[in-house]
mmCIF file of C-alpha atoms and ligand atoms in Angstrom:
data_model
loop_
_atom_site.group_PDB
_atom_site.id
_atom_site.type_symbol
_atom_site.label_atom_id
_atom_site.label_comp_id
_atom_site.label_asym_id
_atom_site.label_seq_id
_atom_site.Cartn_x
_atom_site.Cartn_y
_atom_site.Cartn_z
ATOM 1 C CA MET A 1 -48.880 -33.641 -5.106
ATOM 2 C CA LYS A 2 -52.615 -33.500 -5.757
ATOM 3 C CA PRO A 3 -53.737 -31.322 -8.691
ATOM 4 C CA ASN A 4 -55.608 -28.830 -6.490
ATOM 5 C CA GLU A 5 -52.570 -28.317 -4.222
ATOM 6 C CA GLU A 6 -50.488 -27.738 -7.332
ATOM 7 C CA GLU A 7 -52.958 -25.104 -8.433
ATOM 8 C CA THR A 8 -52.702 -23.382 -5.116
ATOM 9 C CA ALA A 9 -48.920 -23.258 -5.280
ATOM 10 C CA ASP A 10 -49.080 -22.046 -8.837
ATOM 11 C CA GLU A 11 -51.591 -19.398 -7.937
ATOM 12 C CA ARG A 12 -49.507 -18.292 -4.951
ATOM 13 C CA MET A 13 -46.403 -17.951 -7.125
ATOM 14 C CA ARG A 14 -48.311 -15.904 -9.651
ATOM 15 C CA LYS A 15 -49.550 -13.613 -6.882
ATOM 16 C CA MET A 16 -46.063 -13.331 -5.439
ATOM 17 C CA SER A 17 -44.494 -12.416 -8.743
ATOM 18 C CA ARG A 18 -47.259 -9.924 -9.460
ATOM 19 C CA ARG A 19 -46.634 -8.395 -6.067
ATOM 20 C CA SER A 20 -42.860 -8.248 -6.553
ATOM 21 C CA PHE A 21 -43.402 -6.754 -10.005
ATOM 22 C CA LEU A 22 -45.502 -4.041 -8.381
ATOM 23 C CA TRP A 23 -42.850 -3.492 -5.707
ATOM 24 C CA GLY A 24 -40.177 -3.378 -8.388
ATOM 25 C CA ALA A 25 -42.146 -0.805 -10.386
ATOM 26 C CA ALA A 26 -42.601 1.263 -7.248
ATOM 27 C CA ALA A 27 -38.894 1.034 -6.463
ATOM 28 C CA VAL A 28 -37.904 2.139 -9.974
ATOM 29 C CA GLY A 29 -40.375 5.000 -9.741
ATOM 30 C CA ALA A 30 -39.011 6.008 -6.365
ATOM 31 C CA THR A 31 -35.428 5.882 -7.666
ATOM 32 C CA LEU A 32 -36.190 8.017 -10.713
ATOM 33 C CA GLY A 33 -38.206 10.389 -8.560
ATOM 34 C CA GLY A 34 -35.387 10.385 -6.013
ATOM 35 C CA LEU A 35 -32.744 11.197 -8.623
ATOM 36 C CA ARG A 36 -34.889 13.999 -10.015
ATOM 37 C CA TRP A 37 -35.416 15.228 -6.458
ATOM 38 C CA LEU A 38 -31.656 15.025 -5.712
ATOM 39 C CA ASN A 39 -30.731 16.962 -8.822
ATOM 40 C CA THR A 40 -33.079 19.792 -7.949
ATOM 41 C CA ARG A 41 -31.748 20.229 -4.382
ATOM 42 C CA PRO A 42 -29.680 23.329 -3.606
ATOM 43 C CA THR A 43 -25.998 22.790 -2.790
ATOM 44 C CA GLU A 44 -24.110 23.107 0.491
ATOM 45 C CA ASP A 45 -20.349 23.708 0.274
ATOM 46 C CA GLY A 46 -20.439 22.734 -3.390
ATOM 47 C CA ALA A 47 -22.240 19.394 -2.860
ATOM 48 C CA ILE A 48 -25.953 18.691 -3.314
ATOM 49 C CA TRP A 49 -27.118 18.841 0.276
ATOM 50 C CA PRO A 50 -28.329 15.236 0.751
ATOM 51 C CA LEU A 51 -24.923 14.046 -0.503
ATOM 52 C CA ARG A 52 -23.200 16.575 1.767
ATOM 53 C CA ARG A 53 -25.171 15.056 4.664
ATOM 54 C CA VAL A 54 -23.854 11.609 3.694
ATOM 55 C CA LEU A 55 -20.293 12.996 3.698
ATOM 56 C CA GLN A 56 -20.957 14.529 7.092
ATOM 57 C CA THR A 57 -22.378 11.257 8.407
ATOM 58 C CA ASN A 58 -19.306 9.387 7.135
ATOM 59 C CA GLU A 59 -17.034 11.895 8.877
ATOM 60 C CA GLU A 60 -19.084 11.539 12.064
ATOM 61 C CA VAL A 61 -18.827 7.745 11.893
ATOM 62 C CA ALA A 62 -15.042 8.054 11.468
ATOM 63 C CA ARG A 63 -14.896 10.435 14.411
ATOM 64 C CA THR A 64 -16.855 8.120 16.685
ATOM 65 C CA LEU A 65 -14.823 5.097 15.602
ATOM 66 C CA PHE A 66 -11.593 6.844 16.457
ATOM 67 C CA SER A 67 -12.587 9.365 19.073
ATOM 68 C CA ALA A 68 -10.023 12.137 19.312
ATOM 69 C CA ASN A 69 -10.910 12.446 23.002
ATOM 70 C CA ARG A 70 -9.756 8.947 23.766
ATOM 71 C CA LEU A 71 -6.487 7.106 23.386
ATOM 72 C CA ALA A 72 -6.144 4.536 20.638
ATOM 73 C CA PRO A 73 -5.233 1.092 22.042
ATOM 74 C CA THR A 74 -1.550 0.366 22.592
ATOM 75 C CA PHE A 75 0.097 -3.062 22.494
ATOM 76 C CA PRO A 76 3.082 -4.854 23.998
ATOM 77 C CA GLN A 77 6.112 -5.030 21.660
ATOM 78 C CA ALA A 78 5.543 -8.793 21.310
ATOM 79 C CA ARG A 79 2.412 -8.014 19.302
ATOM 80 C CA ILE A 80 4.321 -6.185 16.539
ATOM 81 C CA THR A 81 3.256 -7.754 13.235
ATOM 82 C CA GLU A 82 5.019 -8.190 9.937
ATOM 83 C CA GLN A 83 5.055 -4.794 8.243
ATOM 84 C CA ARG A 84 3.464 -3.942 4.937
ATOM 85 C CA VAL A 85 4.488 -1.383 2.382
ATOM 86 C CA ASN A 86 1.569 0.564 1.007
ATOM 87 C CA GLY A 87 0.979 3.842 -0.771
ATOM 88 C CA MET A 88 3.945 5.298 -2.630
ATOM 89 C CA LEU A 89 2.337 8.548 -3.796
ATOM 90 C CA GLY A 90 4.741 11.434 -3.331
ATOM 91 C CA LEU A 91 7.661 9.067 -2.675
ATOM 92 C CA ASP A 92 9.662 9.554 -5.880
ATOM 93 C CA ASP A 93 12.823 7.517 -6.281
ATOM 94 C CA ASN A 94 15.383 10.279 -6.726
ATOM 95 C CA PHE A 95 14.972 11.653 -3.238
ATOM 96 C CA ASP A 96 18.003 12.387 -1.099
ATOM 97 C CA PRO A 97 17.134 12.183 2.620
ATOM 98 C CA GLN A 98 20.427 13.982 3.390
ATOM 99 C CA ASN A 99 19.108 17.154 1.749
ATOM 100 C CA TRP A 100 15.677 16.913 3.355
ATOM 101 C CA LYS A 101 14.216 19.870 5.255
ATOM 102 C CA LEU A 102 10.834 20.400 6.869
ATOM 103 C CA HIS A 103 9.167 23.577 5.608
ATOM 104 C CA VAL A 104 6.725 25.036 8.111
ATOM 105 C CA GLU A 105 4.292 27.775 7.173
ATOM 106 C CA GLY A 106 1.789 29.842 9.131
ATOM 107 C CA LEU A 107 3.909 30.294 12.260
ATOM 108 C CA ILE A 108 3.808 33.363 14.474
ATOM 109 C CA SER A 109 7.488 33.723 13.554
ATOM 110 C CA GLY A 110 6.562 33.422 9.851
ATOM 111 C CA GLU A 111 8.077 30.438 8.077
ATOM 112 C CA ALA A 112 10.680 27.970 9.324
ATOM 113 C CA VAL A 113 12.986 25.507 7.597
ATOM 114 C CA LEU A 114 13.856 22.753 10.067
ATOM 115 C CA SER A 115 16.175 19.763 10.129
ATOM 116 C CA LEU A 116 15.584 16.303 11.567
ATOM 117 C CA GLN A 117 17.724 17.378 14.540
ATOM 118 C CA ASP A 118 15.155 20.072 15.357
ATOM 119 C CA ILE A 119 12.449 17.391 15.514
ATOM 120 C CA LYS A 120 14.649 15.040 17.556
ATOM 121 C CA ALA A 121 15.252 17.911 20.029
ATOM 122 C CA LEU A 122 11.578 17.648 21.053
ATOM 123 C CA PRO A 123 10.568 15.083 23.747
ATOM 124 C CA LYS A 124 10.829 11.576 22.262
ATOM 125 C CA ILE A 125 7.621 9.557 22.524
ATOM 126 C CA GLU A 126 7.448 5.811 21.949
ATOM 127 C CA MET A 127 4.226 3.901 21.337
ATOM 128 C CA THR A 128 3.107 0.596 19.837
ATOM 129 C CA THR A 129 -0.163 1.103 17.990
ATOM 130 C CA GLU A 130 -2.243 -0.313 15.181
ATOM 131 C CA LEU A 131 -2.338 1.173 11.692
ATOM 132 C CA LYS A 132 -5.636 0.380 9.997
ATOM 133 C CA CYS A 133 -5.930 0.742 6.251
ATOM 134 C CA ILE A 134 -9.397 1.261 4.770
ATOM 135 C CA GLU A 135 -8.531 -1.573 2.356
ATOM 136 C CA GLY A 136 -9.208 -3.883 5.291
ATOM 137 C CA TRP A 137 -5.788 -4.849 6.659
ATOM 138 C CA SER A 138 -3.948 -3.604 9.713
ATOM 139 C CA VAL A 139 -0.479 -3.801 11.242
ATOM 140 C CA ILE A 140 0.859 -3.271 14.749
ATOM 141 C CA THR A 141 3.981 -1.138 14.786
ATOM 142 C CA SER A 142 6.276 0.430 17.350
ATOM 143 C CA TRP A 143 6.916 4.095 16.613
ATOM 144 C CA ALA A 144 9.159 6.823 18.005
ATOM 145 C CA GLY A 145 8.936 10.511 17.321
ATOM 146 C CA ALA A 146 7.769 13.869 18.573
ATOM 147 C CA ARG A 147 4.219 14.858 19.418
ATOM 148 C CA LEU A 148 2.725 17.279 16.922
ATOM 149 C CA SER A 149 1.324 19.107 19.982
ATOM 150 C CA ASP A 150 4.855 19.545 21.421
ATOM 151 C CA PHE A 151 5.983 20.752 18.011
ATOM 152 C CA ALA A 152 3.142 23.322 18.014
ATOM 153 C CA LYS A 153 4.182 24.521 21.470
ATOM 154 C CA LYS A 154 7.745 25.169 20.319
ATOM 155 C CA TYR A 155 6.729 26.490 16.881
ATOM 156 C CA PRO A 156 3.379 28.145 17.570
ATOM 157 C CA PRO A 157 1.079 28.762 14.613
ATOM 158 C CA VAL A 158 -0.640 32.074 14.027
ATOM 159 C CA ALA A 159 -3.599 32.209 16.421
ATOM 160 C CA ARG A 160 -7.154 32.251 15.097
ATOM 161 C CA GLY A 161 -9.630 33.791 17.509
ATOM 162 C CA GLU A 162 -9.593 33.678 21.289
ATOM 163 C CA ALA A 163 -7.426 31.482 23.537
ATOM 164 C CA PRO A 164 -7.469 28.605 24.429
ATOM 165 C CA ASN A 165 -9.225 27.503 21.237
ATOM 166 C CA ASN A 166 -7.145 29.668 18.944
ATOM 167 C CA PHE A 167 -5.176 26.877 17.326
ATOM 168 C CA PRO A 168 -5.956 26.823 13.593
ATOM 169 C CA GLU A 169 -8.972 24.667 12.823
ATOM 170 C CA TYR A 170 -7.030 22.558 10.304
ATOM 171 C CA VAL A 171 -3.427 21.597 9.660
ATOM 172 C CA GLY A 172 -2.226 20.487 6.243
ATOM 173 C CA LEU A 173 0.815 18.331 5.535
ATOM 174 C CA SER A 174 2.250 17.280 2.196
ATOM 175 C CA THR A 175 5.128 15.376 0.654
ATOM 176 C CA PRO A 176 8.077 17.457 -0.659
ATOM 177 C CA ASP A 177 6.722 17.069 -4.230
ATOM 178 C CA LYS A 178 3.120 17.856 -3.074
ATOM 179 C CA ASN A 179 1.805 14.660 -4.696
ATOM 180 C CA TYR A 180 0.253 13.411 -1.440
ATOM 181 C CA TYR A 181 -1.229 15.538 1.262
ATOM 182 C CA VAL A 182 -3.495 15.245 4.260
ATOM 183 C CA GLY A 183 -5.588 17.651 6.291
ATOM 184 C CA LEU A 184 -6.117 17.189 10.013
ATOM 185 C CA ASP A 185 -8.746 18.747 12.236
ATOM 186 C CA ARG A 186 -7.364 20.568 15.280
ATOM 187 C CA GLN A 187 -8.448 17.925 17.791
ATOM 188 C CA SER A 188 -6.758 15.071 15.924
ATOM 189 C CA ALA A 189 -3.644 17.141 15.212
ATOM 190 C CA LEU A 190 -3.163 17.925 18.916
ATOM 191 C CA HIS A 191 -4.032 14.393 20.075
ATOM 192 C CA PRO A 192 -1.260 13.047 22.358
ATOM 193 C CA GLN A 193 -0.715 10.003 20.073
ATOM 194 C CA THR A 194 -0.256 12.096 16.919
ATOM 195 C CA LEU A 195 3.471 11.904 16.245
ATOM 196 C CA LEU A 196 6.047 13.122 13.760
ATOM 197 C CA CYS A 197 7.933 9.815 13.548
ATOM 198 C CA TYR A 198 11.546 9.121 12.652
ATOM 199 C CA GLU A 199 11.816 5.558 14.036
ATOM 200 C CA MET A 200 9.845 2.408 13.291
ATOM 201 C CA ASN A 201 10.258 -0.848 15.257
ATOM 202 C CA GLY A 202 13.462 0.450 16.869
ATOM 203 C CA GLU A 203 15.161 1.370 13.564
ATOM 204 C CA PRO A 204 15.482 4.665 11.728
ATOM 205 C CA LEU A 205 12.503 4.999 9.394
ATOM 206 C CA SER A 206 13.157 3.354 6.004
ATOM 207 C CA LEU A 207 12.606 5.189 2.723
ATOM 208 C CA GLU A 208 9.688 2.918 1.813
ATOM 209 C CA HIS A 209 7.927 3.851 5.056
ATOM 210 C CA GLY A 210 8.403 7.587 4.635
ATOM 211 C CA ALA A 211 11.943 8.492 5.792
ATOM 212 C CA PRO A 212 13.118 10.744 7.201
ATOM 213 C CA LEU A 213 9.879 11.931 8.844
ATOM 214 C CA ARG A 214 6.283 10.691 8.630
ATOM 215 C CA LEU A 215 3.044 11.267 10.424
ATOM 216 C CA VAL A 216 1.556 8.590 12.683
ATOM 217 C CA ILE A 217 -1.968 9.279 13.886
ATOM 218 C CA PRO A 218 -3.627 6.142 15.333
ATOM 219 C CA VAL A 219 -6.965 7.930 15.863
ATOM 220 C CA LYS A 220 -7.222 8.035 12.043
ATOM 221 C CA TYR A 221 -7.032 5.443 9.267
ATOM 222 C CA GLY A 222 -3.714 4.693 7.516
ATOM 223 C CA ILE A 223 -4.605 7.054 4.683
ATOM 224 C CA LYS A 224 -3.859 10.024 6.999
ATOM 225 C CA HIS A 225 -0.425 8.700 8.032
ATOM 226 C CA LEU A 226 1.459 10.911 5.583
ATOM 227 C CA GLN A 227 4.834 9.444 4.690
ATOM 228 C CA ARG A 228 7.760 11.736 3.912
ATOM 229 C CA ILE A 229 6.510 15.040 5.281
ATOM 230 C CA GLY A 230 7.912 17.972 3.311
ATOM 231 C CA THR A 231 5.641 20.852 4.268
ATOM 232 C CA LEU A 232 3.481 21.479 7.300
HETATM 233 N N1 MTE B 301 3.356 9.917 0.919
HETATM 234 C C1 MTE B 301 2.422 8.970 1.081
HETATM 235 N N2 MTE B 301 1.991 8.670 2.333
HETATM 236 C C2 MTE B 301 1.045 7.710 2.511
HETATM 237 C C3 MTE B 301 0.473 7.036 1.411
HETATM 238 C C4 MTE B 301 0.939 7.384 0.114
HETATM 239 O O1 MTE B 301 0.490 6.863 -0.923
HETATM 240 N N3 MTE B 301 1.916 8.341 0.002
HETATM 241 N N4 MTE B 301 -0.497 6.050 1.625
HETATM 242 C C5 MTE B 301 -1.198 6.045 2.940
HETATM 243 C C6 MTE B 301 -1.906 4.808 3.209
HETATM 244 S S1 MTE B 301 -3.358 4.577 2.362
HETATM 245 C C7 MTE B 301 -1.487 3.890 4.154
HETATM 246 S S2 MTE B 301 -2.436 2.538 4.554
HETATM 247 C C8 MTE B 301 -0.215 4.087 4.877
HETATM 248 C C9 MTE B 301 0.630 2.814 4.844
HETATM 249 O O2 MTE B 301 1.786 3.030 5.593
HETATM 250 P P1 MTE B 301 2.944 1.938 5.590
HETATM 251 O O3 MTE B 301 3.299 1.634 4.154
HETATM 252 O O4 MTE B 301 4.069 2.531 6.338
HETATM 253 O O5 MTE B 301 2.367 0.734 6.274
HETATM 254 O O6 MTE B 301 0.522 5.186 4.349
HETATM 255 C C10 MTE B 301 -0.242 6.329 4.084
HETATM 256 N N5 MTE B 301 0.654 7.416 3.782
HETATM 257 MO MO1 MO B 302 -4.404 2.893 3.393
#
């Protein structure tokens, strides 16, 4: 390299680092300004509104990914994968499935205490679908159970507003010990692939997968597939 070329390169580097220093200073300023701006915003539903918008955007992304208007893909039985055990919150060891009951609240008839036979009396639906965990893995599983929408027809909840959109806006489900719970929007709850499942890959549901009854909702991530439903 000739000395003058070296100079040029040197000079260019100096300019570049001066420029990136200026950009860096601007970025730090913008961040501090941004934080100050964030902290002075009013709140919406208990969250600073720009953060609330991010939550809303995340929910919208999830809704478009798994549209409740469409069916989640189904697979031939040959595609069933090796199963994984994940998430044991609310699945305490000294649980006796023989004494299990499903407690249902908010019905027109008041409350109901149901047995597994009551669930099995509803039309039996079988489907092979994918469970996607937000941790980045997924499994394909064959399920059997009753549609939550068929359940709601037989055990109608207290109406909110005018028919036909008078189904409660949200449904909550929890484990018998209340240590794990999920909330479902109306559209996902009444989706035809949302099942109260008692069989997995042709066998009665095992304790480690949520026996005697679990939720399977392929339009949502695994996190919503509540195992061991105690209260609805
Ligand atoms: N009761 C209960 N249900 C649960 C969880 C949990 O921790 N407790 N974890 C959820 C998560 S994050 C996933 S991915 C699925 C995993 O279901 P599987 O173990 O049957 O594959 O269960 C869901 N249901
Ligand atoms: Mo998960």
